Tab-separated table of C-alpha atoms and ligand atoms in Angstrom:
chain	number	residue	atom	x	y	z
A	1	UNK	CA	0.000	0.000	0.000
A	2	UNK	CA	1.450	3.033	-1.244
A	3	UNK	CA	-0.197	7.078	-0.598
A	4	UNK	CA	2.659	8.649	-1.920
A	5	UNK	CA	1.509	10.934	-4.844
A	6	UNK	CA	4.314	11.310	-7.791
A	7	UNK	CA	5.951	14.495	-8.819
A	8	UNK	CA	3.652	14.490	-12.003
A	9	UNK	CA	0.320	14.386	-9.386
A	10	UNK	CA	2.198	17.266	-7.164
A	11	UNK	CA	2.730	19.194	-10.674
A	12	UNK	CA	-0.860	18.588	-11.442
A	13	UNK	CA	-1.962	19.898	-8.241
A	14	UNK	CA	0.047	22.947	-8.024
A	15	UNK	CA	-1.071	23.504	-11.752
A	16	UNK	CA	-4.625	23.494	-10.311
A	17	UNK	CA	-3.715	25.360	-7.488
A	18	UNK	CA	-2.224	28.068	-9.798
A	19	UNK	CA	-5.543	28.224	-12.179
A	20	UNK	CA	-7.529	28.648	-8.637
A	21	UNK	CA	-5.302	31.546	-7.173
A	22	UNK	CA	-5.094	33.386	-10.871
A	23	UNK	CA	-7.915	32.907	-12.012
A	24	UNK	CA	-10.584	31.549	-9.968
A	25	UNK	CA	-10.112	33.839	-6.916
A	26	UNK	CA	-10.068	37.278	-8.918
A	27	UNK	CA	-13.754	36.805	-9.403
A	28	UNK	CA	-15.085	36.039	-5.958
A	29	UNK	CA	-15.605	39.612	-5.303
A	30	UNK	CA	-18.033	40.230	-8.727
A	31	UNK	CA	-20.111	37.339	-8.023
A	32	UNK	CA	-20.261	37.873	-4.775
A	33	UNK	CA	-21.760	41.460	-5.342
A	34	UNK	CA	-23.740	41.011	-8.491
A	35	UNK	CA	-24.579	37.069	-7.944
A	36	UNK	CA	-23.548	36.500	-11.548
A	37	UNK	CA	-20.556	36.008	-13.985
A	38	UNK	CA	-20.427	38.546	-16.962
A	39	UNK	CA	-19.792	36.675	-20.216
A	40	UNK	CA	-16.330	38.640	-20.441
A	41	UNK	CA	-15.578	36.538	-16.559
A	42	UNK	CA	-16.802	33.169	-18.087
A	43	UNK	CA	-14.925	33.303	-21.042
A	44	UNK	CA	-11.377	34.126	-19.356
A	45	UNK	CA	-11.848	32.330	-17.185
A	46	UNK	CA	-12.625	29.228	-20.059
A	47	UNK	CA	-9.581	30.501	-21.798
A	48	UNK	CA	-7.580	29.607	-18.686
A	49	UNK	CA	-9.149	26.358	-17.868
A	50	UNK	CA	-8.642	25.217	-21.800
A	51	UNK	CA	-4.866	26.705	-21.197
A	52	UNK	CA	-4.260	24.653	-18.301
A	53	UNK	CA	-5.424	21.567	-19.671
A	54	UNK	CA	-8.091	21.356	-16.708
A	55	UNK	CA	-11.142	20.676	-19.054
A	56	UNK	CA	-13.886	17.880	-18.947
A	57	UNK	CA	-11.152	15.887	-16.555
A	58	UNK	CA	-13.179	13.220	-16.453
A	59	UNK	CA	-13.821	12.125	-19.955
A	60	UNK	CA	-12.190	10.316	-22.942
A	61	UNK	CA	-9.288	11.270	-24.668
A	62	UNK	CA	-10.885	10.245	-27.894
A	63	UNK	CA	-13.583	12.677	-26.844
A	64	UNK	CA	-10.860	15.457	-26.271
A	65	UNK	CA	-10.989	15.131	-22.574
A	66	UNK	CA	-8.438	15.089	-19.966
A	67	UNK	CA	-8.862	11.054	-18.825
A	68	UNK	CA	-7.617	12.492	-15.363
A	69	UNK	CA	-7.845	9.055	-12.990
A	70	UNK	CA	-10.293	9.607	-10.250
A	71	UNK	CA	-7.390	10.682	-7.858
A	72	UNK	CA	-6.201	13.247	-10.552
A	73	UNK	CA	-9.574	14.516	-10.356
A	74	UNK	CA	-9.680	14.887	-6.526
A	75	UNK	CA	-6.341	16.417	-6.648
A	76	UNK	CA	-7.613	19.303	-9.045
A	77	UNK	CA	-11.073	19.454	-7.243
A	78	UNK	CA	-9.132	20.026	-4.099
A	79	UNK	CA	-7.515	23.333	-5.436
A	80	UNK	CA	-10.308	24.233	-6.939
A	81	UNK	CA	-12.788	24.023	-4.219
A	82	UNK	CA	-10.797	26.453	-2.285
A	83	UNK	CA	-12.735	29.370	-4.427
A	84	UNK	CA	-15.746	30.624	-2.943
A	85	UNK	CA	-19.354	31.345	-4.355
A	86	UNK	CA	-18.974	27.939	-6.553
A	87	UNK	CA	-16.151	29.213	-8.629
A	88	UNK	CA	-14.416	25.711	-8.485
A	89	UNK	CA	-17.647	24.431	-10.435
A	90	UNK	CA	-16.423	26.541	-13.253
A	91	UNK	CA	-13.747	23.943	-14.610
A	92	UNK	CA	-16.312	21.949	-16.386
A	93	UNK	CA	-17.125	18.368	-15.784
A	94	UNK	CA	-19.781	17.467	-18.856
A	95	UNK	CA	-22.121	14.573	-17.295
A	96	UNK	CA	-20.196	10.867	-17.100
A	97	UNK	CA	-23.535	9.526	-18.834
A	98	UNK	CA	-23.217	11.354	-21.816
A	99	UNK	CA	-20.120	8.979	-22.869
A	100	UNK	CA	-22.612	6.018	-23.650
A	101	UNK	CA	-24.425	8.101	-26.148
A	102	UNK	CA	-24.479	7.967	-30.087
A	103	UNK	CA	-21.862	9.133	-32.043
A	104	UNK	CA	-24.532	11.505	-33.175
A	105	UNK	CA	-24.566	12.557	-29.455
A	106	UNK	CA	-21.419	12.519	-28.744
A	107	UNK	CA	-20.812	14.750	-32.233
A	108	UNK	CA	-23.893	17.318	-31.451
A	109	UNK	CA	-23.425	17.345	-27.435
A	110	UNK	CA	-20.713	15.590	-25.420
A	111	UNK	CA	-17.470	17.003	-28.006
A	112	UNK	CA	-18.418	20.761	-27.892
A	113	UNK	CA	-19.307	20.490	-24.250
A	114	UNK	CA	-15.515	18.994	-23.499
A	115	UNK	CA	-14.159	21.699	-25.666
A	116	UNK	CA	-16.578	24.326	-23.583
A	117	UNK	CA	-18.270	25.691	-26.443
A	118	UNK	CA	-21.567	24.537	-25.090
A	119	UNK	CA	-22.617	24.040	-21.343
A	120	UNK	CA	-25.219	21.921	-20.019
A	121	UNK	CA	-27.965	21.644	-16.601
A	122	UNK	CA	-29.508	18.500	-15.643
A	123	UNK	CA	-32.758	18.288	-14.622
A	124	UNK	CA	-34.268	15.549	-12.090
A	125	UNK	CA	-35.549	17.282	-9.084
A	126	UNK	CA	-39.273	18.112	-8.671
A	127	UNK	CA	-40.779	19.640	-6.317
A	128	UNK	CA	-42.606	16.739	-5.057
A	129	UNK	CA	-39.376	14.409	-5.179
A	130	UNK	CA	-35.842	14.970	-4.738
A	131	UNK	CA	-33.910	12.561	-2.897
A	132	UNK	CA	-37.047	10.320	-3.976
A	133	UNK	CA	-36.566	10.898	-7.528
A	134	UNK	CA	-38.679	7.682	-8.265
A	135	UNK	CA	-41.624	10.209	-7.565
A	136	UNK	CA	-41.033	12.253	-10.129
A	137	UNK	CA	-43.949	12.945	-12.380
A	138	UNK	CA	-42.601	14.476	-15.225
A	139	UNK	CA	-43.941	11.934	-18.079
A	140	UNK	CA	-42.977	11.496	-22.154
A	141	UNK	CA	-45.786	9.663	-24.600
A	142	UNK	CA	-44.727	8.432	-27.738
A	143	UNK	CA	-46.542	10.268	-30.774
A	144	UNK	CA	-44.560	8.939	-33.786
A	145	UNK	CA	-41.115	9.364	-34.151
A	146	UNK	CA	-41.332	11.971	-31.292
A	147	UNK	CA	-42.178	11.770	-27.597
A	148	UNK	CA	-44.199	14.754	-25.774
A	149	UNK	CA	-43.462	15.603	-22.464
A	150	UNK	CA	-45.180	17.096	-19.612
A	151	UNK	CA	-44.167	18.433	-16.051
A	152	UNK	CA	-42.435	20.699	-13.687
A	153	UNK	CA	-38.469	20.301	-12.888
A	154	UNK	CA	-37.380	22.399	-9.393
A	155	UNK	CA	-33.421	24.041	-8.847
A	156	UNK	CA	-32.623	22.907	-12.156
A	157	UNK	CA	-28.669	24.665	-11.776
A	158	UNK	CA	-27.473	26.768	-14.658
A	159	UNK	CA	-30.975	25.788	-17.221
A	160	UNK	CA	-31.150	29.471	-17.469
A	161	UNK	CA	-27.694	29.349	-19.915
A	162	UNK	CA	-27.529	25.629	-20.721
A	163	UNK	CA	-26.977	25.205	-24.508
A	164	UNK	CA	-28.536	21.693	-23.786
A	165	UNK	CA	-29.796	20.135	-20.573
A	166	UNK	CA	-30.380	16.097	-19.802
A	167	UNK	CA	-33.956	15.463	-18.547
A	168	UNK	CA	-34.450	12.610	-15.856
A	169	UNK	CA	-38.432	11.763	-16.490
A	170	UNK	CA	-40.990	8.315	-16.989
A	171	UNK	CA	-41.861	6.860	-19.648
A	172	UNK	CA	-45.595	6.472	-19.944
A	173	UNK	CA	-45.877	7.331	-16.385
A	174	UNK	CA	-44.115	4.053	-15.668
A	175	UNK	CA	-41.359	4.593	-12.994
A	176	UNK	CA	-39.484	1.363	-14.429
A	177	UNK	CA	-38.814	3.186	-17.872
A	178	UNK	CA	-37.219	6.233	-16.307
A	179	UNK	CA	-35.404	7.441	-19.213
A	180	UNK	CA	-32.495	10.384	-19.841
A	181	UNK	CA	-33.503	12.656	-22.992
A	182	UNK	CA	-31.374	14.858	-24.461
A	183	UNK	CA	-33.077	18.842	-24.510
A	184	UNK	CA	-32.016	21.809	-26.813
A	185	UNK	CA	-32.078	25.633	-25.370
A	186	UNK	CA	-34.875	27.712	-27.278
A	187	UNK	CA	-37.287	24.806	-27.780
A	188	UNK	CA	-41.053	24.922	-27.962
A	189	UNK	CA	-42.493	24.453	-24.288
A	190	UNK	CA	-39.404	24.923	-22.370
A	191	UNK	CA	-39.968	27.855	-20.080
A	192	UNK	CA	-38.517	29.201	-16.812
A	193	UNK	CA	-41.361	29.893	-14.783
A	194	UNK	CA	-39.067	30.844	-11.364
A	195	UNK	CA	-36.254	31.534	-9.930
A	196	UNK	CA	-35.853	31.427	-6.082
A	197	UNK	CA	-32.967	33.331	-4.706
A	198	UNK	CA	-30.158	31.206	-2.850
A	199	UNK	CA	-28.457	31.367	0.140
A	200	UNK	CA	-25.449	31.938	-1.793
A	201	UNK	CA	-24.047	34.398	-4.379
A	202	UNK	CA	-22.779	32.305	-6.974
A	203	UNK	CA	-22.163	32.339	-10.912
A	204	UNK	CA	-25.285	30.500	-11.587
A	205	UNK	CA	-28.897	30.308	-10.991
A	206	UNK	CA	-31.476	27.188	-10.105
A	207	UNK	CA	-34.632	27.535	-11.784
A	208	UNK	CA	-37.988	25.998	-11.880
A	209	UNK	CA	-38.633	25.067	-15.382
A	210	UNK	CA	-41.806	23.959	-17.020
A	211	UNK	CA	-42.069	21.479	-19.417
A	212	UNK	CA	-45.667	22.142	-21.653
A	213	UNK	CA	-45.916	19.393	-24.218
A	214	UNK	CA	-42.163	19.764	-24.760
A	215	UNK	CA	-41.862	17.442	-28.105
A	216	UNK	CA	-38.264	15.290	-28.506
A	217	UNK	CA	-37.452	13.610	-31.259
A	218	UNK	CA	-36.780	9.665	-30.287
A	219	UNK	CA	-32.955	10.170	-31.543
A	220	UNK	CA	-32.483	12.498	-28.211
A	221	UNK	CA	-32.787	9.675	-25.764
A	222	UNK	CA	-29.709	8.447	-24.283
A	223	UNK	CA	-28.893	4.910	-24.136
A	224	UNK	CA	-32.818	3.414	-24.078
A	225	UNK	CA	-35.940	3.345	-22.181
A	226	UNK	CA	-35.509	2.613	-18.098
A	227	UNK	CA	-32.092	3.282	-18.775
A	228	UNK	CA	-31.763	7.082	-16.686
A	229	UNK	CA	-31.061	5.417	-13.045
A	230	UNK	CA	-28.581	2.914	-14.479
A	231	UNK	CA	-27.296	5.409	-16.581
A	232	UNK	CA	-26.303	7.932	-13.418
A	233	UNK	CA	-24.808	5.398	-10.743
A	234	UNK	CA	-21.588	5.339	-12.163
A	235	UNK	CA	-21.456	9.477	-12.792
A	236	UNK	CA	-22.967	9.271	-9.024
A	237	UNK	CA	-19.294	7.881	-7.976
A	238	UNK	CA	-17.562	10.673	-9.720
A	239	UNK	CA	-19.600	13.284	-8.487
A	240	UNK	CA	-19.601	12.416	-4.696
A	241	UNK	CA	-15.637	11.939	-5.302
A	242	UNK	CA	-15.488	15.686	-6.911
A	243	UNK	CA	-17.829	17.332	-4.203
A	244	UNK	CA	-15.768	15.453	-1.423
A	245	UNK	CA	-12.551	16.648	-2.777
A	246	UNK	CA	-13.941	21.024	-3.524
A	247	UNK	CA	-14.871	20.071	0.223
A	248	UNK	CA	-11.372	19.578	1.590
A	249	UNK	CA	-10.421	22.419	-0.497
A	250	UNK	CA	-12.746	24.808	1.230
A	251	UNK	CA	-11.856	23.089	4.749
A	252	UNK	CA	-7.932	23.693	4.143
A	253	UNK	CA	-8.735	27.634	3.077
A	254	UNK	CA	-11.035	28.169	5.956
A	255	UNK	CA	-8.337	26.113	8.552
A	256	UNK	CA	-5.683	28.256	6.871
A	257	UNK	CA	-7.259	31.893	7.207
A	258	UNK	CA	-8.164	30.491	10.822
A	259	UNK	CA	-4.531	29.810	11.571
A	260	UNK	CA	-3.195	32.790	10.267
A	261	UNK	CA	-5.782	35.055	12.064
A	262	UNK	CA	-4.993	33.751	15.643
A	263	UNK	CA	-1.595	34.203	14.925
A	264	UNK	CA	-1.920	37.594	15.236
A	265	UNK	CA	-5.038	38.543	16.364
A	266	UNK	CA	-4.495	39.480	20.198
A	267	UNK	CA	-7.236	39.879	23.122
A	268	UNK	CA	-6.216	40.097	26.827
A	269	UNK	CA	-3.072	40.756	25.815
A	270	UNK	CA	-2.052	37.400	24.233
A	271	UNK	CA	-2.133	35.815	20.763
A	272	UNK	CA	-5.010	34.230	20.704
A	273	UNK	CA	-4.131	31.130	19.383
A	274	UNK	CA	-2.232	30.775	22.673
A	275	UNK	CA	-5.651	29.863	23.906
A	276	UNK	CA	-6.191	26.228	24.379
A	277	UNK	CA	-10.113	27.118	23.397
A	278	UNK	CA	-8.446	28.529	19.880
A	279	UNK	CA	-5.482	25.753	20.101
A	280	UNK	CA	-8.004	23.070	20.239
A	281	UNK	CA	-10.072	24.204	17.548
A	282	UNK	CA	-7.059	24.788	15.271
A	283	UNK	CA	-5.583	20.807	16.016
A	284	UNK	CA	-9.142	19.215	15.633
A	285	UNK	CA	-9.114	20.891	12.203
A	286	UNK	CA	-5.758	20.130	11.020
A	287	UNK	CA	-7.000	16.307	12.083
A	288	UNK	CA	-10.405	16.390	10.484
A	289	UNK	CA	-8.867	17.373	7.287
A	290	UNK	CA	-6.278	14.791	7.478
A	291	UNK	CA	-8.950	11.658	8.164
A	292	UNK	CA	-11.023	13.447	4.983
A	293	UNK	CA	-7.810	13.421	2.763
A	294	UNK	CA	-6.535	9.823	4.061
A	295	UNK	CA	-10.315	8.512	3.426
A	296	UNK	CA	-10.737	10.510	0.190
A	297	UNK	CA	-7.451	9.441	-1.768
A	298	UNK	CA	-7.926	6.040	0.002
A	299	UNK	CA	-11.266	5.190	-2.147
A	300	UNK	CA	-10.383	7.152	-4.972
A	301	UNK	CA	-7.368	5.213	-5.622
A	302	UNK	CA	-9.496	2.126	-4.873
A	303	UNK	CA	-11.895	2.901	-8.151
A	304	UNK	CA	-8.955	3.481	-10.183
A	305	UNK	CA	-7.349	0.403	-9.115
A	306	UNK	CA	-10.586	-1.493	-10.257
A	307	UNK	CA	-12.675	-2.016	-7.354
A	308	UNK	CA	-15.716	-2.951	-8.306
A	309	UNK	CA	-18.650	-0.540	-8.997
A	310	UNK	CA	-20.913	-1.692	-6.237
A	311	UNK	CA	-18.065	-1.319	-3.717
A	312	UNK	CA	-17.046	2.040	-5.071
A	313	UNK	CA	-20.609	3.211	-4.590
A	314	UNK	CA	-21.353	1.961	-1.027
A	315	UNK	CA	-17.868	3.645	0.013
A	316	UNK	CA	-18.447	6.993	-2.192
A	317	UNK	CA	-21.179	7.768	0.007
A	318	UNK	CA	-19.075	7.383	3.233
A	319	UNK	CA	-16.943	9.887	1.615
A	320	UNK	CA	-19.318	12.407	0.493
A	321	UNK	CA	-21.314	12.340	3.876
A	322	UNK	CA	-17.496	12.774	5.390
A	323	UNK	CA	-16.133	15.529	3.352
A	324	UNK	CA	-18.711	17.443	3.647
A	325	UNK	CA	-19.764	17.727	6.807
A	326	UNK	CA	-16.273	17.982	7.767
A	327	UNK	CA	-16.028	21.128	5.600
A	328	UNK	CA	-19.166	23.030	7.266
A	329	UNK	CA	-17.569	22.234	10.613
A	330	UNK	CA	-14.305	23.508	9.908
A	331	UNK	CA	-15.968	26.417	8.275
A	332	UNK	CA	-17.999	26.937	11.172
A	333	UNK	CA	-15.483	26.719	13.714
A	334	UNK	CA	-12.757	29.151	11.423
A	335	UNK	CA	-15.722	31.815	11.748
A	336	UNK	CA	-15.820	31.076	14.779
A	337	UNK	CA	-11.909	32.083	15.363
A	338	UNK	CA	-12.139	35.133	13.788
A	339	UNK	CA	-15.802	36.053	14.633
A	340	UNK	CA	-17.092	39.452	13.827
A	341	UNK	CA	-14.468	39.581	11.288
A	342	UNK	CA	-15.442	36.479	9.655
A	343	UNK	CA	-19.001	37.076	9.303
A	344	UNK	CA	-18.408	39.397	6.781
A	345	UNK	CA	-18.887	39.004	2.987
A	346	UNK	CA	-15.373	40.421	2.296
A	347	UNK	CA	-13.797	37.132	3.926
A	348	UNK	CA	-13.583	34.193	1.834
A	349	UNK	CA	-14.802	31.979	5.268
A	350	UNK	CA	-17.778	33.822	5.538
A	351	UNK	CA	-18.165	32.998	1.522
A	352	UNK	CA	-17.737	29.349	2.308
A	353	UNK	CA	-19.983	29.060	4.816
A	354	UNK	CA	-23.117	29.921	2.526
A	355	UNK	CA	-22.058	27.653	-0.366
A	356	UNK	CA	-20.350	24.742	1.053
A	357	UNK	CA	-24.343	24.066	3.046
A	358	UNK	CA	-25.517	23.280	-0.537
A	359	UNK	CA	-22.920	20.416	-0.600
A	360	UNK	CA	-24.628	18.061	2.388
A	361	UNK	CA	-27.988	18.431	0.424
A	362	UNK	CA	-26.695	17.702	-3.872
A	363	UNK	CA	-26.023	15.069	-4.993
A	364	UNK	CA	-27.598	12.797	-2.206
A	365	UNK	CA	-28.234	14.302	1.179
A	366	UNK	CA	-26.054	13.765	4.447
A	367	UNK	CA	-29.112	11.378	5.625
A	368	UNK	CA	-29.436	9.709	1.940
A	369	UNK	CA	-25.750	8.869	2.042
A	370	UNK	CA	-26.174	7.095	5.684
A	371	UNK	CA	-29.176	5.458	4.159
A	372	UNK	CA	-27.120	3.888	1.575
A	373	UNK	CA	-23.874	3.129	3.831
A	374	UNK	CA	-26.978	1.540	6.560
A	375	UNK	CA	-28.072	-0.333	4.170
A	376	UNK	CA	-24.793	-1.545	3.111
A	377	UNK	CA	-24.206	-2.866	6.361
A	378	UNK	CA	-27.432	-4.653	6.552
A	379	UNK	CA	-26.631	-6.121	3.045
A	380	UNK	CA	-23.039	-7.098	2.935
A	381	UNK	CA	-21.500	-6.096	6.674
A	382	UNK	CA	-19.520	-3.611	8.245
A	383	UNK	CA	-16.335	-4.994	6.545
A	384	UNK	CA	-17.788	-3.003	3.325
A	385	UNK	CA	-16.231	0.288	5.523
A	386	UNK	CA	-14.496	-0.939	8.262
A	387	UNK	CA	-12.197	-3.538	5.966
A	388	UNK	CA	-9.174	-1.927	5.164
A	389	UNK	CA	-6.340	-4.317	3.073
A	390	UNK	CA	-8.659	-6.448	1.365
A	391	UNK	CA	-11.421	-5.576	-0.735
A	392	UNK	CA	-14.701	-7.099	1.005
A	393	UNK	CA	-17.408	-9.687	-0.481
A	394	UNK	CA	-19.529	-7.281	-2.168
A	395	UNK	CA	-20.857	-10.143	-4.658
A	396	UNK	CA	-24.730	-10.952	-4.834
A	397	UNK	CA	-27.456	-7.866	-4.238
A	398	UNK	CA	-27.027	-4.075	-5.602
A	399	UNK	CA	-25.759	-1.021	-4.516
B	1	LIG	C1	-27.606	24.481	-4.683
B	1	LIG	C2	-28.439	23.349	-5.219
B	1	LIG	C3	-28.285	22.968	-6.541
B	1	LIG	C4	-29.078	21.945	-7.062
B	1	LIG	N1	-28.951	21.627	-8.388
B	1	LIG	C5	-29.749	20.681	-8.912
B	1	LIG	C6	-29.690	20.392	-10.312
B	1	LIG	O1	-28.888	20.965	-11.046
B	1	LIG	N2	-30.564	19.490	-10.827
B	1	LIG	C7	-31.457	18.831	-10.037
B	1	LIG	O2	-32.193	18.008	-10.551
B	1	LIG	N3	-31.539	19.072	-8.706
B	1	LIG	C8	-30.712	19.988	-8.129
B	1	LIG	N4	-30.788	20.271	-6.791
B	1	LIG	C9	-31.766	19.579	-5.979
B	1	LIG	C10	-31.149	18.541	-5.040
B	1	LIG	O3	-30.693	17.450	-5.788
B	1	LIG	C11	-32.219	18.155	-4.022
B	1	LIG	O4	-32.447	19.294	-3.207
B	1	LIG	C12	-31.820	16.972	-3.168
B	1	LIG	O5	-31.801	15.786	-3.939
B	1	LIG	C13	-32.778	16.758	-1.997
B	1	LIG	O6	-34.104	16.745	-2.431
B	1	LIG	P1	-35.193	17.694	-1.739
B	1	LIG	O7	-34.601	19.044	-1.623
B	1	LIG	O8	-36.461	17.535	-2.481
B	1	LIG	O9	-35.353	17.143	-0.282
B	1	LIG	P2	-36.208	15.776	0.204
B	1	LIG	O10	-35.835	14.681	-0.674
B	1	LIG	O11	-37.634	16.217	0.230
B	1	LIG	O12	-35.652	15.608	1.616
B	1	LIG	C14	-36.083	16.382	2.734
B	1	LIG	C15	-35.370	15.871	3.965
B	1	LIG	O13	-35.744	14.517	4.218
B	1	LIG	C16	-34.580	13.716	4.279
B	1	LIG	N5	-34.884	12.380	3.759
B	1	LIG	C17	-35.435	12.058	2.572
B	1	LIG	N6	-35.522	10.729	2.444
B	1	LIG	C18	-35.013	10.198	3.580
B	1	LIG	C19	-34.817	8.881	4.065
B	1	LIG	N7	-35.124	7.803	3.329
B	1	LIG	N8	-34.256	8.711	5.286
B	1	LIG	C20	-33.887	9.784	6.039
B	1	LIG	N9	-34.038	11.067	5.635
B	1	LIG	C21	-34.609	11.268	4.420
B	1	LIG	C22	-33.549	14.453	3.441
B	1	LIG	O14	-32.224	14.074	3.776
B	1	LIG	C23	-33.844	15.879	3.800
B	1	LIG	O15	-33.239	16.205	5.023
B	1	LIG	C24	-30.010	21.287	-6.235
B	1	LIG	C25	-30.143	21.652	-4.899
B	1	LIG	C26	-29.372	22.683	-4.387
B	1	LIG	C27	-29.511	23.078	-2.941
């Protein structure tokens, strides 16, 4: 068993670490006070990503992407995750699924979106079902060569720019074909109908969208009928593995600005991280992020090393609930530190500490993730978590 990252990795990451500080980090301050990106932002910024090499890291070469391994991935995700107001999103990850599309696809959606001429929102949460997204109601009939769809699609991130978006809905109101189709901007019965205002200032909005006898041409579905959950477990992996690592990102920049700030700040005429109350708080960060990091690379070099995908997604979600709520402690407790003065909007903690909340709820909620790792347990035993130098028996049942 081997941690030790190779120079390449440590080139990679300062490479990512340099994108973040020079040109990630410069634009906190505009989307902080405007809640948007201007298109002049977005497209330096996509200059700089395309520069650095640091596009669509998780997709084929063949495709034009970056075929980062999943640690590669974390290792970038870390840097960039130290941006507030969801700037590290803006190194674009086009979805996983789209790889098992058509070459027509692939030509007309997946290529341009790697090369970040087109960008794309994904829409499965309704208001009646999110983590429950096998109560969705959003149903597509067949009429001829084209389906029509009906329903309503809730915080639907970015659908107000997407080029193209990928719509999670039944099949003839049968939850067993939920099905992925493949939307263009502009079309007929496609219409924003509201936009709620979130906690956080960030590049991008999260719209309710209508869908009015939206018609799709059969060509736009991905992979087949009943294929949309199959078709998301494995991006499910990636994306847990990406949020986890933006999280340890945020957690070291909020544990460093906390460190620096009781170095010097002084009440009752002492340092105050001479303190034990502030020389606690510091060490039980530094430790945190260290069990995040060791548990992070640990399963991400797991997946690339071939563990299978019904492992990788029982321990994905032990890392996702981990990261994360390690992050909004440590960002909580580095406010903390520097109190009145990191309340403020001008410090990158109090930044944080608004966006990083929406990471225990994507992507699978804190409780969802100890549903699945519960479950696990039940299934297969605790040795799917607790087993460190062998891979457990995770034959027989699914994940
Ligand atoms: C910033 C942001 C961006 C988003 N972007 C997108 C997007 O781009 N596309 C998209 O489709 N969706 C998006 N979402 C929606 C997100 O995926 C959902 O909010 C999430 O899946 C939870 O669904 P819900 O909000 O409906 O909560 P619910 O599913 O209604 O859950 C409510 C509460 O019940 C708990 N709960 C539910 N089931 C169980 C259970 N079995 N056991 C224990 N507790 C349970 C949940 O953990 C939660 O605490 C976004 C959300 C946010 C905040």
């Amino acid at each position: 068993m081997d941690f030790t990252f190779t120079p390449e990795q440590m080139d990679l990451q300062a490479r990512a670490r340099a994108l973040t500080e020079n040109h990630l980090f410069p634009y906190e301050e505009e989307v902080q006070e405007t809640n948007a990106l201007s298109d002049a932002s977005r497209a330096a910024i996509r200059d700089a990503v395309l520069a650095a090499g640091f596009n669509a890291v998780n997709h084929l070469r063949e495709d034009g992407g970056q075929e980062f391994p999943l640690v590669n991935q974390c290792l970038v995700f870390e840097e960039f995750g130290k941006a507030t107001n969801m700037l590290g999103l803006c190194p674009w990850m086009p979805a996983y699924c789209l790889r098992f599309g058509t070459e027509d696809q692939k030509q007309q959606y997946l290529r341009p979106a790697i090369r970040g001429e087109i960008r794309e929102a994904f829409l499965v949460t309704e208001p009646q079902s999110g983590s429950d997204a096998g109560g969705m109601l959003t149903n597509a009939v067949k009429d001829g060569d084209h389906y029509v769809i009906n329903g309503l699609k809730c915080f639907a991130s970015g659908s107000e720019r997407a080029d193209y978006m990928l719509l999670h809905c039944n099949v003839d109101g049968d939850p067993k074909k939920a099905t992925l189709f493949l939307l263009d901007k502009g079309m007929e019965g496609f219409e924003i109908v509201k936009t709620p205002k979130a906690l956080y200032n960030g590049p991008g909005d999260h719209p309710w969208v209508q869908l009015t006898n939206l018609r799709v041409h059969e060509s736009k579905i991905l992979g087949g009928i009943g294929q949309g959950f199959e078709l998301t477990k494995d991006w499910f992996v990636e994306q847990r593995a990406n949020i986890a690592a933006r999280c340890v990102g945020v957690a070291i920049r909020c544990a460093e600005i906390a460190a620096d700030w009781a170095a010097e700040r002084e009440a009752f005429g002492r340092k105050i991280q001479d303190y034990q109350g502030i020389e606690w708080k510091l060490a039980e960060m530094a430790v945190e992020i260290m069990a995040a990091k060791a548990l992070l690379y640990r399963c991400a070099s797991e997946y690339d090393n071939g563990l299978d995908r019904k492992a990788a997604h029982a321990r994905m979600s032990a890392v996702k609930l981990f990261c994360t709520e390690m992050a909004w402690r440590i960002c909580d407790q580095s406010l903390q530190i520097q109190s009145g003065h990191g309340f403020m909007m001008d410090n990158p903690v109090a930044r944080h500490y608004t966006s990083v909340r929406a990471e225990r709820i994507v992507e699978g909620t804190s409780e969802i993730q100890k549903v699945i790792i519960g479950g696990q347990i039940k299934k297969r035993g605790l040795g799917v978590y607790t087993g460190l130098m062998t891979q457990p028996n995770l034959t027989g049942g699914s994940a």
